[in-house]
Coordinates of C-alpha atoms in Angstrom, one line a residue:
M17 CA -18.7 -74.7 -10.2
P18 CA -15.1 -73.5 -8.7
R19 CA -14.2 -72.3 -11.7
A20 CA -16.6 -69.9 -12.3
R21 CA -16.5 -68.8 -8.8
G22 CA -12.7 -67.5 -9.0
D23 CA -13.6 -66.0 -12.4
G24 CA -17.1 -64.2 -10.2
D25 CA -15.0 -63.1 -7.5
K26 CA -12.3 -61.6 -10.0
K27 CA -15.0 -59.3 -12.0
K28 CA -15.8 -58.1 -7.9
G29 CA -12.2 -57.3 -7.7
L30 CA -12.2 -55.4 -10.6
V31 CA -15.5 -53.8 -9.9
T32 CA -14.4 -52.8 -6.4
W33 CA -11.4 -51.2 -8.0
I34 CA -13.6 -49.3 -10.3
V35 CA -15.4 -47.9 -7.6
V36 CA -12.5 -47.3 -5.6
L37 CA -10.4 -45.3 -8.6
A38 CA -14.2 -43.3 -9.2
I39 CA -14.5 -42.4 -5.7
I40 CA -10.8 -41.1 -5.8
C41 CA -11.5 -38.9 -9.1
G42 CA -14.2 -37.2 -8.0
C43 CA -12.5 -36.4 -4.0
V44 CA -9.9 -35.0 -6.6
Y45 CA -12.0 -33.2 -8.5
L46 CA -13.9 -31.7 -5.4
Y47 CA -11.1 -30.9 -3.7
S48 CA -9.6 -28.7 -6.9
R49 CA -13.0 -27.0 -6.9
S50 CA -13.1 -25.3 -3.4
S51 CA -9.1 -25.5 -2.3
G52 CA -8.3 -21.3 -3.8
T53 CA -4.8 -22.5 -4.6
S54 CA -5.4 -25.8 -6.6
A55 CA -8.4 -23.8 -8.7
L56 CA -6.5 -23.0 -11.7
E57 CA -6.9 -22.9 -15.1
Y58 CA -3.8 -23.8 -17.9
G59 CA -3.8 -20.7 -19.4
S60 CA -4.1 -22.3 -23.5
R61 CA -7.3 -24.5 -22.2
S62 CA -9.5 -21.3 -21.0
L63 CA -8.7 -19.7 -23.7
R64 CA -9.1 -22.5 -26.6
K65 CA -12.3 -20.6 -27.8
L66 CA -10.9 -16.8 -27.4
G67 CA -9.9 -16.1 -30.7
S68 CA -12.9 -13.2 -31.7
S69 CA -12.8 -11.8 -27.9
Y70 CA -9.0 -10.9 -28.5
L71 CA -8.3 -7.2 -29.0
G72 CA -9.4 -7.0 -33.0
G73 CA -11.3 -10.2 -33.2
D74 CA -14.5 -9.6 -35.1
G75 CA -16.3 -13.6 -34.8
D76 CA -15.9 -14.4 -38.0
G77 CA -14.3 -17.9 -38.1
D78 CA -10.6 -16.4 -36.8
G79 CA -10.9 -18.0 -33.5
D80 CA -9.7 -21.4 -33.9
E81 CA -6.6 -19.5 -36.4
A82 CA -5.5 -17.4 -32.8
S83 CA -6.2 -19.9 -30.5
N84 CA -3.8 -22.1 -32.3
K85 CA -1.6 -19.8 -32.9
F86 CA -1.5 -18.9 -28.8
V87 CA -0.7 -22.9 -28.4
E88 CA 2.4 -22.6 -31.0
E89 CA 3.7 -19.3 -29.7
L90 CA 3.8 -21.6 -25.7
Q91 CA 5.7 -24.1 -27.7
D92 CA 8.2 -21.5 -29.4
D93 CA 11.5 -21.1 -27.6
V94 CA 10.8 -17.3 -26.7
M95 CA 8.3 -18.2 -24.6
L96 CA 9.5 -19.2 -21.3
K97 CA 6.2 -20.1 -19.7
S98 CA 3.2 -20.3 -19.5
I99 CA 0.8 -18.5 -16.7
P100 CA -2.2 -20.4 -15.4
V101 CA -5.4 -18.6 -15.7
C102 CA -7.0 -18.3 -11.5
D103 CA -10.4 -19.7 -10.6
D104 CA -13.2 -17.4 -12.1
R105 CA -14.0 -16.8 -8.2
H106 CA -11.1 -14.4 -8.1
S107 CA -11.8 -12.2 -10.3
E108 CA -12.0 -9.3 -7.9
L109 CA -9.1 -10.1 -6.1
I110 CA -6.8 -8.1 -4.0
P111 CA -4.2 -10.2 -2.8
C112 CA -3.3 -7.6 0.5
L113 CA -7.0 -6.8 1.0
D114 CA -8.2 -10.7 0.9
R115 CA -10.5 -11.1 3.8
N116 CA -10.6 -14.8 3.1
L117 CA -6.6 -15.2 3.3
I118 CA -7.5 -13.3 6.9
Y119 CA -9.7 -16.0 8.1
Q120 CA -7.8 -19.2 7.0
T121 CA -4.8 -17.4 8.7
R122 CA -7.0 -16.8 11.4
L123 CA -4.1 -13.5 12.3
K124 CA -5.0 -12.0 15.6
L125 CA -6.7 -8.4 14.5
D126 CA -8.8 -5.9 16.1
L127 CA -11.8 -5.7 14.8
S128 CA -12.9 -2.7 16.5
L129 CA -10.0 -0.7 15.2
M130 CA -10.4 -1.3 12.1
E131 CA -7.1 -3.5 11.3
H132 CA -8.9 -6.3 9.0
Y133 CA -9.4 -3.7 6.3
E134 CA -5.7 -2.9 6.5
R135 CA -3.2 -4.3 4.1
H136 CA -1.9 -7.7 5.3
C137 CA -0.3 -9.3 2.2
P138 CA 0.4 -13.4 1.7
V139 CA 3.3 -15.2 2.3
P140 CA 4.9 -15.9 -0.9
E141 CA 3.7 -20.0 -0.9
R142 CA 0.5 -18.4 -0.5
R143 CA 0.6 -16.3 -3.5
F144 CA -2.2 -16.7 -6.5
N145 CA 0.3 -17.3 -9.5
C146 CA -2.2 -17.0 -11.7
L147 CA -3.8 -14.7 -14.0
I148 CA -7.1 -12.6 -12.5
P149 CA -10.0 -13.7 -15.0
P150 CA -13.0 -10.6 -15.7
P151 CA -16.2 -11.9 -15.0
P152 CA -18.6 -13.2 -17.4
G153 CA -19.7 -11.2 -19.6
Y154 CA -16.8 -8.6 -19.2
K155 CA -16.8 -5.3 -21.3
V156 CA -14.1 -2.4 -22.2
P157 CA -15.7 0.0 -20.0
I158 CA -17.3 2.8 -21.3
K159 CA -15.6 5.9 -22.2
W160 CA -15.2 9.9 -19.7
P161 CA -16.5 11.6 -19.3
K162 CA -20.0 9.5 -19.7
S163 CA -18.4 6.7 -17.8
R164 CA -19.2 9.0 -14.6
D165 CA -22.8 8.5 -14.7
E166 CA -22.7 5.1 -15.9
V167 CA -21.5 1.3 -16.3
W168 CA -21.8 -2.0 -17.8
K169 CA -23.4 -4.5 -14.7
A170 CA -21.4 -6.9 -15.9
N171 CA -18.2 -5.3 -15.1
I172 CA -19.2 -5.2 -11.0
P173 CA -21.8 -7.0 -11.3
H174 CA -23.1 -6.4 -7.4
T175 CA -26.1 -4.3 -7.2
H176 CA -26.5 -4.5 -3.5
L177 CA -25.8 -0.7 -2.9
A178 CA -28.6 -0.1 -5.5
S179 CA -31.2 -1.6 -2.8
E180 CA -29.5 -0.9 0.0
K181 CA -29.0 3.0 -0.9
S182 CA -32.0 3.4 -2.9
D183 CA -33.1 6.6 -1.1
Q184 CA -30.0 8.0 -0.7
N185 CA -29.5 8.0 -5.1
W186 CA -26.3 6.4 -5.0
M187 CA -26.8 4.1 -7.8
V188 CA -29.4 2.8 -9.7
V189 CA -29.8 -0.3 -12.3
R190 CA -31.1 0.4 -15.6
G191 CA -30.8 -2.8 -18.1
D192 CA -27.6 -3.8 -18.7
K193 CA -25.8 -0.3 -16.7
I194 CA -25.7 0.8 -13.6
A195 CA -26.4 4.9 -13.5
F196 CA -25.2 7.1 -10.6
P197 CA -27.3 9.7 -10.6
G198 CA -24.6 11.8 -8.5
G199 CA -26.5 11.3 -4.8
G200 CA -25.1 10.3 -1.2
T201 CA -25.8 9.7 1.9
H202 CA -26.0 13.5 3.1
F203 CA -26.6 14.7 -0.1
H204 CA -29.3 13.0 -1.6
Y205 CA -30.2 15.7 -4.6
G206 CA -26.9 15.4 -6.0
A207 CA -23.1 16.0 -5.1
D208 CA -23.3 19.5 -7.3
K209 CA -25.7 21.1 -5.1
Y210 CA -23.8 20.1 -2.3
I211 CA -20.4 21.0 -3.0
A212 CA -21.7 24.5 -4.1
S213 CA -23.0 24.7 -0.4
I214 CA -20.4 24.2 0.7
A215 CA -18.6 26.6 -1.1
N216 CA -21.6 28.9 -0.4
M217 CA -20.6 28.6 3.2
L218 CA -17.1 29.1 3.7
N219 CA -17.4 32.3 1.0
F220 CA -15.7 31.3 -1.7
P221 CA -16.6 33.7 -5.1
K222 CA -19.4 32.2 -7.2
N223 CA -20.2 29.6 -5.2
I224 CA -17.3 27.4 -6.6
L225 CA -15.1 25.4 -4.0
N226 CA -11.7 25.9 -5.8
N227 CA -11.4 29.6 -4.6
G228 CA -10.0 31.0 -7.5
G229 CA -7.2 27.7 -7.6
M230 CA -6.3 28.5 -3.9
L231 CA -8.2 24.5 -2.7
R232 CA -7.0 21.9 -5.0
T233 CA -6.4 18.6 -3.5
V234 CA -9.4 17.1 -1.0
L235 CA -9.3 13.9 0.7
D236 CA -12.7 12.3 0.9
V237 CA -12.2 9.4 4.0
G238 CA -15.3 6.9 3.8
C239 CA -16.1 8.4 -0.1
G240 CA -18.7 5.3 -1.1
V241 CA -18.9 5.5 -4.8
A242 CA -16.7 8.7 -5.0
S243 CA -20.0 11.1 -6.5
F244 CA -18.3 13.8 -4.3
G245 CA -14.5 13.8 -6.1
G246 CA -16.7 13.3 -9.3
Y247 CA -18.2 16.0 -9.2
L248 CA -15.1 18.2 -7.7
L249 CA -13.4 17.4 -11.0
S250 CA -15.6 19.7 -12.6
S251 CA -14.2 22.5 -10.6
D252 CA -10.8 21.5 -11.2
I253 CA -10.6 19.8 -7.6
I254 CA -8.8 16.6 -7.5
A255 CA -10.3 14.4 -4.9
M256 CA -8.3 11.1 -3.1
S257 CA -11.4 9.4 -2.7
V258 CA -10.6 6.6 0.1
A259 CA -13.0 3.9 1.3
P260 CA -11.7 0.2 2.7
N261 CA -13.3 -3.0 1.1
D262 CA -16.0 -2.7 4.0
V263 CA -19.3 -4.2 3.9
H264 CA -20.1 -2.1 1.5
Q265 CA -18.0 -4.1 -1.0
N266 CA -17.4 -2.7 -4.3
Q267 CA -17.6 0.9 -3.8
I268 CA -13.7 1.9 -4.5
Q269 CA -14.4 -0.6 -8.1
F270 CA -17.5 2.0 -8.9
A271 CA -15.2 4.2 -8.5
L272 CA -12.1 3.5 -10.2
E273 CA -14.3 1.7 -12.8
R274 CA -16.3 5.5 -13.6
G275 CA -12.6 7.2 -14.3
I276 CA -12.6 8.7 -10.8
P277 CA -9.4 8.9 -8.8
A278 CA -9.6 6.2 -5.6
Y279 CA -7.9 3.9 -3.4
L280 CA -8.6 1.8 -0.8
G281 CA -7.8 2.6 2.6
V282 CA -8.9 2.8 6.5
L283 CA -8.4 4.6 9.1
G284 CA -7.6 1.6 11.5
T285 CA -3.9 1.8 13.3
K286 CA -1.6 3.0 10.2
R287 CA -1.1 6.2 8.9
L288 CA -2.8 6.5 4.9
P289 CA 0.2 6.4 2.7
Y290 CA 0.1 10.0 1.6
P291 CA 2.5 12.7 3.4
S292 CA 1.9 15.6 5.6
R293 CA 0.2 19.1 4.1
S294 CA -1.2 17.2 1.3
F295 CA -4.7 17.8 1.4
E296 CA -6.7 21.7 1.6
L297 CA -10.0 19.6 3.0
A298 CA -11.0 16.8 4.2
H299 CA -14.5 15.4 4.3
C300 CA -16.5 13.1 6.0
S301 CA -20.0 12.9 5.0
R302 CA -22.0 9.9 7.6
C303 CA -18.9 7.8 7.1
R304 CA -19.4 6.4 10.2
I305 CA -16.3 6.9 11.7
D306 CA -16.0 7.0 15.7
W307 CA -14.1 10.4 15.7
L308 CA -13.5 10.1 19.0
Q309 CA -12.2 6.9 19.9
R310 CA -8.4 6.5 21.0
N311 CA -7.7 10.2 22.4
G312 CA -8.6 11.4 19.0
I313 CA -6.9 9.6 16.7
L314 CA -8.2 9.3 13.8
L315 CA -8.5 13.3 13.6
L316 CA -5.2 13.8 14.0
E317 CA -4.5 11.4 11.4
L318 CA -6.6 13.8 9.7
D319 CA -4.5 17.2 11.2
R320 CA -1.5 15.7 9.9
L321 CA -2.4 15.4 6.4
L322 CA -4.1 18.8 6.2
R323 CA -2.1 22.3 5.3
P324 CA -1.9 25.3 7.4
G325 CA -5.4 27.1 7.1
G326 CA -6.5 23.4 5.7
Y327 CA -10.5 22.7 6.1
F328 CA -12.3 19.3 7.5
A329 CA -16.3 19.5 6.4
Y330 CA -18.1 17.3 8.9
S331 CA -21.8 16.5 7.7
S332 CA -23.4 14.6 10.3
P333 CA -26.2 14.3 12.6
E334 CA -24.1 15.2 15.5
A335 CA -23.2 18.2 13.9
Y336 CA -26.8 19.8 14.6
A337 CA -27.5 17.7 18.0
Q338 CA -31.0 16.3 17.7
D339 CA -30.3 13.7 20.3
A340 CA -29.1 13.1 24.1
E341 CA -25.8 10.9 22.1
D342 CA -25.9 13.4 19.6
L343 CA -25.2 16.3 21.7
R344 CA -22.4 14.9 24.3
I345 CA -20.7 13.4 20.8
W346 CA -21.4 16.6 19.3
R347 CA -19.5 18.3 22.7
E348 CA -16.5 16.3 23.1
M349 CA -15.9 16.4 19.4
S350 CA -15.9 20.5 19.5
A351 CA -13.9 20.1 22.8
L352 CA -11.5 17.8 21.6
V353 CA -10.8 20.1 18.5
E354 CA -10.7 23.1 20.2
R355 CA -7.2 21.6 22.4
M356 CA -6.0 20.9 18.4
C357 CA -6.8 24.8 17.7
W358 CA -8.9 24.2 15.3
K359 CA -11.3 27.1 14.8
V360 CA -15.2 26.5 13.0
A361 CA -15.0 28.2 10.2
A362 CA -19.2 27.5 9.5
K363 CA -21.6 25.8 10.7
R364 CA -25.2 24.9 8.8
D365 CA -28.2 22.8 9.2
Q366 CA -25.9 19.4 9.1
T367 CA -22.5 20.3 8.2
V368 CA -19.7 21.8 10.2
I369 CA -16.6 22.9 8.4
W370 CA -13.4 23.9 10.9
A371 CA -10.2 25.1 9.9
K372 CA -7.0 24.3 10.7
P373 CA -4.5 26.8 11.9
L374 CA -2.2 29.0 10.3
T375 CA 0.6 29.1 12.3
N376 CA 2.3 27.1 15.7
D377 CA 0.7 29.8 17.5
C378 CA -2.3 28.6 18.6
Y379 CA 0.1 25.2 19.5
M380 CA 2.6 27.1 21.6
D381 CA 0.2 29.4 23.7
R382 CA -2.3 26.0 25.0
E383 CA -1.8 25.2 29.1
P384 CA 1.2 22.8 29.8
G385 CA 0.0 19.4 30.0
T386 CA -3.0 19.7 27.4
Q387 CA -4.1 16.5 25.9
P388 CA -2.8 15.6 22.7
P389 CA 0.2 16.8 22.7
L390 CA 2.3 17.6 20.3
C391 CA 4.3 15.1 18.4
K392 CA 8.2 14.5 19.4
S393 CA 10.7 16.1 17.4
D394 CA 12.0 13.1 16.2
D395 CA 8.6 12.2 14.8
D396 CA 8.8 11.9 10.5
P397 CA 5.6 13.4 9.8
D398 CA 5.7 11.8 6.3
A399 CA 6.8 8.4 6.9
V400 CA 4.0 6.6 6.2
W401 CA 4.6 3.1 4.7
G402 CA 3.2 0.7 8.1
V403 CA 3.9 3.6 10.2
P404 CA 1.6 3.2 12.9
M405 CA -0.7 6.4 13.5
E406 CA 0.7 8.7 16.4
A407 CA -2.5 10.7 18.9
C408 CA -0.5 14.1 18.5
I409 CA -0.1 17.0 17.1
T410 CA 1.9 17.8 14.1
P411 CA 3.1 21.0 14.5
Y412 CA 4.6 23.2 11.3
S413 CA 8.2 23.7 10.5
D414 CA 10.0 27.2 10.7
Q415 CA 9.6 27.7 7.4
N416 CA 5.6 26.9 7.2
H417 CA 5.0 28.7 10.4
K418 CA 6.5 32.4 8.9
A419 CA 4.8 31.2 5.4
R420 CA 1.7 31.9 7.5
G421 CA -0.4 29.4 4.9
I422 CA 0.6 26.8 2.4
G423 CA 2.8 29.4 0.6
L424 CA 2.0 27.8 -2.6
A425 CA 1.0 29.5 -6.4
P426 CA -3.2 28.8 -7.3
W427 CA -4.0 26.4 -9.7
P428 CA -3.0 25.6 -12.4
A429 CA 0.4 27.5 -11.7
R430 CA 1.4 25.7 -9.0
L431 CA 1.7 22.6 -11.6
T432 CA 4.7 24.2 -13.0
A433 CA 6.0 26.5 -10.2
P434 CA 8.8 25.6 -8.3
P435 CA 7.3 23.7 -5.2
P436 CA 8.8 25.0 -1.4
R437 CA 9.9 21.2 0.0
L438 CA 12.1 21.2 -3.0
A439 CA 14.8 22.4 -0.4
D440 CA 14.0 18.9 1.5
F441 CA 16.1 17.2 -1.5
G442 CA 18.6 19.2 -2.4
Y443 CA 16.6 20.2 -5.4
S444 CA 17.6 23.3 -6.8
N445 CA 15.2 25.6 -9.3
E446 CA 16.5 25.2 -12.3
M447 CA 16.9 21.2 -11.1
F448 CA 12.5 21.0 -11.5
E449 CA 12.3 22.6 -14.9
K450 CA 14.9 20.5 -16.6
D451 CA 13.1 17.1 -15.3
M452 CA 9.3 19.3 -17.1
E453 CA 11.5 19.7 -20.0
V454 CA 13.0 15.9 -20.4
W455 CA 9.3 14.4 -19.2
Q456 CA 7.2 16.7 -21.7
L457 CA 9.4 15.0 -24.4
R458 CA 9.1 11.9 -23.3
V459 CA 5.3 12.0 -22.9
E460 CA 5.3 13.3 -26.5
N461 CA 7.0 10.6 -27.7
Y462 CA 4.9 8.3 -25.9
W463 CA 1.8 9.5 -27.3
N464 CA 3.6 9.2 -31.0
L465 CA 3.8 6.0 -30.1
L466 CA 0.2 4.8 -28.9
S467 CA -1.4 7.6 -32.1
P468 CA -2.4 4.6 -34.0
K469 CA -4.0 2.7 -31.0
I470 CA -5.9 5.3 -29.4
E471 CA -8.2 7.4 -29.7
P472 CA -8.7 11.2 -27.7
N473 CA -10.8 9.3 -25.1
T474 CA -9.1 5.5 -24.8
L475 CA -7.6 6.7 -22.0
R476 CA -8.9 8.0 -18.5
N477 CA -7.1 6.2 -15.0
I478 CA -3.4 6.1 -15.2
I479 CA -0.6 4.8 -12.8
D480 CA 3.1 6.3 -12.2
M481 CA 4.9 3.5 -10.7
K482 CA 7.8 5.6 -10.4
A483 CA 6.2 9.3 -10.2
N484 CA 9.7 11.0 -8.7
L485 CA 8.6 14.9 -9.2
G486 CA 5.3 14.0 -11.0
S487 CA 6.8 15.4 -14.2
F488 CA 5.0 12.4 -16.1
A489 CA 1.7 13.6 -14.7
A490 CA 2.4 17.2 -15.3
A491 CA 3.2 16.4 -19.1
L492 CA -0.2 15.2 -19.3
K493 CA -2.3 18.1 -18.4
S494 CA -3.9 18.4 -21.8
K495 CA -5.5 15.3 -21.2
D496 CA -8.7 14.0 -19.7
V497 CA -6.9 11.6 -17.9
W498 CA -5.5 11.5 -14.4
V499 CA -2.5 10.2 -12.9
M500 CA -1.8 8.4 -9.4
N501 CA 1.5 8.9 -9.1
V502 CA 3.0 6.6 -7.1
V503 CA 6.0 6.6 -4.8
P504 CA 8.4 3.9 -3.6
E505 CA 8.2 3.3 0.0
D506 CA 12.1 3.0 0.5
G507 CA 13.1 6.1 -2.3
P508 CA 13.0 9.8 -1.7
N509 CA 9.8 10.9 0.1
T510 CA 9.0 13.0 -3.4
L511 CA 5.7 12.5 -3.2
K512 CA 4.9 15.6 -1.2
I513 CA 6.6 17.5 -3.6
I514 CA 4.1 15.9 -5.9
Y515 CA 1.1 16.6 -3.9
D516 CA 2.8 20.6 -3.6
R517 CA 1.8 20.4 -7.0
G518 CA -1.9 19.9 -7.0
L519 CA -1.4 16.1 -8.4
I520 CA -2.4 12.7 -6.2
G521 CA -0.2 9.8 -5.4
S522 CA 0.3 7.3 -3.0
V523 CA 3.3 5.4 -1.5
H524 CA 4.1 1.4 -2.1
N525 CA 6.5 -1.2 -2.5
W526 CA 6.3 -3.0 -5.7
C527 CA 7.2 -6.3 -4.3
E528 CA 3.5 -6.4 -2.8
P529 CA 0.0 -6.0 -5.1
Y530 CA -0.9 -2.1 -4.7
S531 CA -4.7 -1.8 -2.7
T532 CA -6.8 -1.9 -5.8
Y533 CA -9.3 -4.1 -8.2
P534 CA -8.3 -6.1 -10.6
R535 CA -8.6 -4.1 -13.8
T536 CA -9.0 -0.3 -12.7
Y537 CA -6.4 1.2 -14.8
D538 CA -6.0 2.1 -18.5
L539 CA -2.1 2.8 -18.5
L540 CA 1.0 1.3 -16.1
H541 CA 4.0 3.6 -16.6
A542 CA 6.7 1.6 -15.6
W543 CA 10.3 3.6 -15.9
T544 CA 12.9 1.5 -14.1
I545 CA 10.8 -0.5 -11.9
F546 CA 12.0 -3.8 -13.2
S547 CA 15.7 -2.4 -12.3
D548 CA 14.7 -1.0 -9.2
I549 CA 13.5 -4.9 -7.8
E550 CA 16.0 -6.2 -8.9
K551 CA 17.9 -5.1 -5.9
K552 CA 15.3 -6.7 -3.7
D553 CA 14.5 -9.9 -2.2
C554 CA 11.5 -10.0 -4.9
G555 CA 10.6 -11.4 -8.3
A556 CA 9.9 -9.4 -11.8
E557 CA 7.6 -12.6 -12.9
D558 CA 5.3 -11.6 -9.6
L559 CA 5.6 -7.9 -10.6
L560 CA 4.4 -8.9 -14.1
I561 CA 1.4 -10.9 -12.5
E562 CA 0.3 -7.8 -9.9
M563 CA 0.9 -5.1 -13.8
D564 CA -1.6 -8.1 -15.7
R565 CA -4.0 -7.4 -12.4
I566 CA -4.8 -4.0 -12.4
L567 CA -4.3 -3.1 -15.8
R568 CA -7.6 -2.9 -17.6
P569 CA -8.5 -5.6 -20.6
T570 CA -7.4 -3.6 -24.2
G571 CA -5.0 -1.2 -21.5
F572 CA -1.6 -0.1 -22.2
I573 CA 1.8 -1.3 -19.9
I574 CA 4.8 1.8 -21.1
I575 CA 8.2 0.1 -20.0
R576 CA 11.2 2.4 -19.9
D577 CA 14.0 0.4 -18.8
K578 CA 17.2 -1.1 -20.0
R579 CA 17.5 -3.3 -23.0
S580 CA 17.6 -6.4 -20.9
V581 CA 14.3 -5.6 -18.8
V582 CA 12.7 -5.1 -22.0
E583 CA 14.1 -8.5 -23.5
F584 CA 13.1 -10.3 -20.6
I585 CA 9.5 -8.9 -20.4
K586 CA 9.2 -9.7 -24.0
K587 CA 9.8 -13.8 -23.2
H588 CA 6.7 -13.6 -21.2
I589 CA 3.9 -11.2 -23.1
S590 CA 2.9 -14.8 -24.9
A591 CA 2.1 -16.3 -21.3
L592 CA 0.5 -12.7 -20.0
H593 CA -1.7 -12.6 -23.5
W594 CA -0.1 -9.5 -23.8
E595 CA 0.6 -7.6 -27.5
A596 CA 3.2 -5.9 -28.2
V597 CA 2.6 -2.5 -29.6
A598 CA 6.2 -0.6 -30.2
T599 CA 9.6 -0.7 -29.3
A600 CA 11.6 2.5 -29.1
D601 CA 15.4 4.1 -28.1
T602 CA 15.5 6.6 -26.0
E603 CA 17.4 8.8 -28.2
G604 CA 19.2 10.3 -25.3
D605 CA 17.3 12.2 -23.9
S606 CA 19.3 12.3 -20.5
E607 CA 22.9 11.0 -20.2
H608 CA 21.8 8.4 -17.2
D609 CA 18.9 6.5 -19.9
E610 CA 21.6 5.9 -22.9
D611 CA 21.1 1.9 -22.8
D612 CA 17.3 2.6 -21.7
V613 CA 14.4 0.9 -24.2
V614 CA 10.5 2.5 -24.6
F615 CA 8.5 -1.1 -25.0
I616 CA 4.7 -0.4 -25.4
I617 CA 2.3 -3.7 -24.8
Q618 CA -1.4 -3.4 -24.9
K619 CA -3.3 -6.5 -23.1
K620 CA -5.7 -8.3 -24.9
L621 CA -9.1 -9.4 -24.3
W622 CA -10.7 -12.2 -23.4
L623 CA -12.3 -14.8 -21.2
T624 CA -12.4 -17.9 -19.7
S625 CA -14.5 -20.8 -20.9
E626 CA -16.3 -21.0 -17.7
S627 CA -16.9 -17.2 -18.5
F628 CA -18.4 -18.0 -22.2
R629 CA -20.7 -21.1 -21.0
E630 CA -22.2 -18.6 -18.7
T631 CA -22.4 -15.8 -21.4
E632 CA -24.2 -17.7 -24.5

């Protein structure tokens, strides 16, 4: 009997240990599912079923071979490391605009000033150093121009705006697609009719808003799904459509999926990342912005961005003052803009259009002490990266004052005409023209290398990661594409030249993630970007992961950099699930890049195993 009791005690002890071990394993599993940084899947595991999803895969049994080949490549000496895949819940991660990060780190932000919608980047130890997966059922996006009117619902599986804005025709769910009828909060019957009405109010010829090419760049704040900007494109007008990642989430994601230029940003406490005098027209259609706050600081930010004689089109109930509160707001706004020297150019129904003065004369004629004041002489109106807004008026330079206008050629001539602000950088007209010639040849070479892989409508959204004077984008004028021209925050702020050419772009620091959703660009052009960040305290691997985040599946990257940089990137392409397309020498098209190489990469289309389970 004692012996039997001893055996029983051993069995009970064994059972107890098994139970304890099971509980521990269960806790670890539950923690891994709930922890953002721990919820990573090893790349080869999450891609084990993806042979048929790779670009060119036809699902005829080659999947195992492709998967085995991928695992072999992981073990090859060329492959420095594998990169895990983020949990599916992070398929729409915007690292520097991640509200979960703000909540977790308990940042002390003023919600009334929209600080929680501004950029707050994670510290290195909180970064998601993993590849962002596409959502379940993701498809290669519909091509432009058809994409302006419809996108795949699986690519952006958010339909709440369709019901929330059902009376305004923002978007409509139609089977496996989301359609965009062209409506907006103020223009239920279509953006095209609304745009024509604004042109009519301004007496522009044939009710066309581009005014013979004199109105080219537009800033649309609180843009919704960017139908206003989308319908401007047919009039040779390009709009920077801006909205925050707020309660109406995915607005900018929808815009970019449609192939419409857009950027995640907010009128909060920091200047928007655009230089002074960039836009001929600013637009706000019931954008829910309190323009009177903080002594009109948000209107003064628009004033900084508008060119001499530029317009602000404001569509809102206050413009026709139906009740006492609307009347109060209208009176206060009217008094504010009058002190800012804006004049009413036109007013009809719910829309008022103000015009900014052409010269400094009105500013000089104001009574002493008039608010808002002129900005101090040492204020740089083109400094924008992380620079706080100022409640002051930016006067014109002596050159602009004497020119009595923008001093730019009409579009499209302004694309190739040397802009007046070239002199700010000491560039001559000859240097500008040489830059255009060089980039025209380079772009032709790029297209020759890409031609086996692309059709005329393959590319739409392009980002030039180091745009310099914008000549890469200018060389693409004959293509049905648009380019986000990015100028590094620590270099010459040539972005004002880019806007003077009738192009758009933003300032950015590539040591940080860009303000856009994942999978929003078809082509990334990286000219010496990696050589540049070698000089900074940030890693090339982080930049590669960020480039993968913003690149659409089947999209392309053009690397133009030193041979050593290209060799470094080649060691990572298997881990990133990229595919080499072409490598070419630069053939000495510039005396400064004799050691440079052109390397073209294509991102493969892949889905995680979780995505497959949900779509099977």
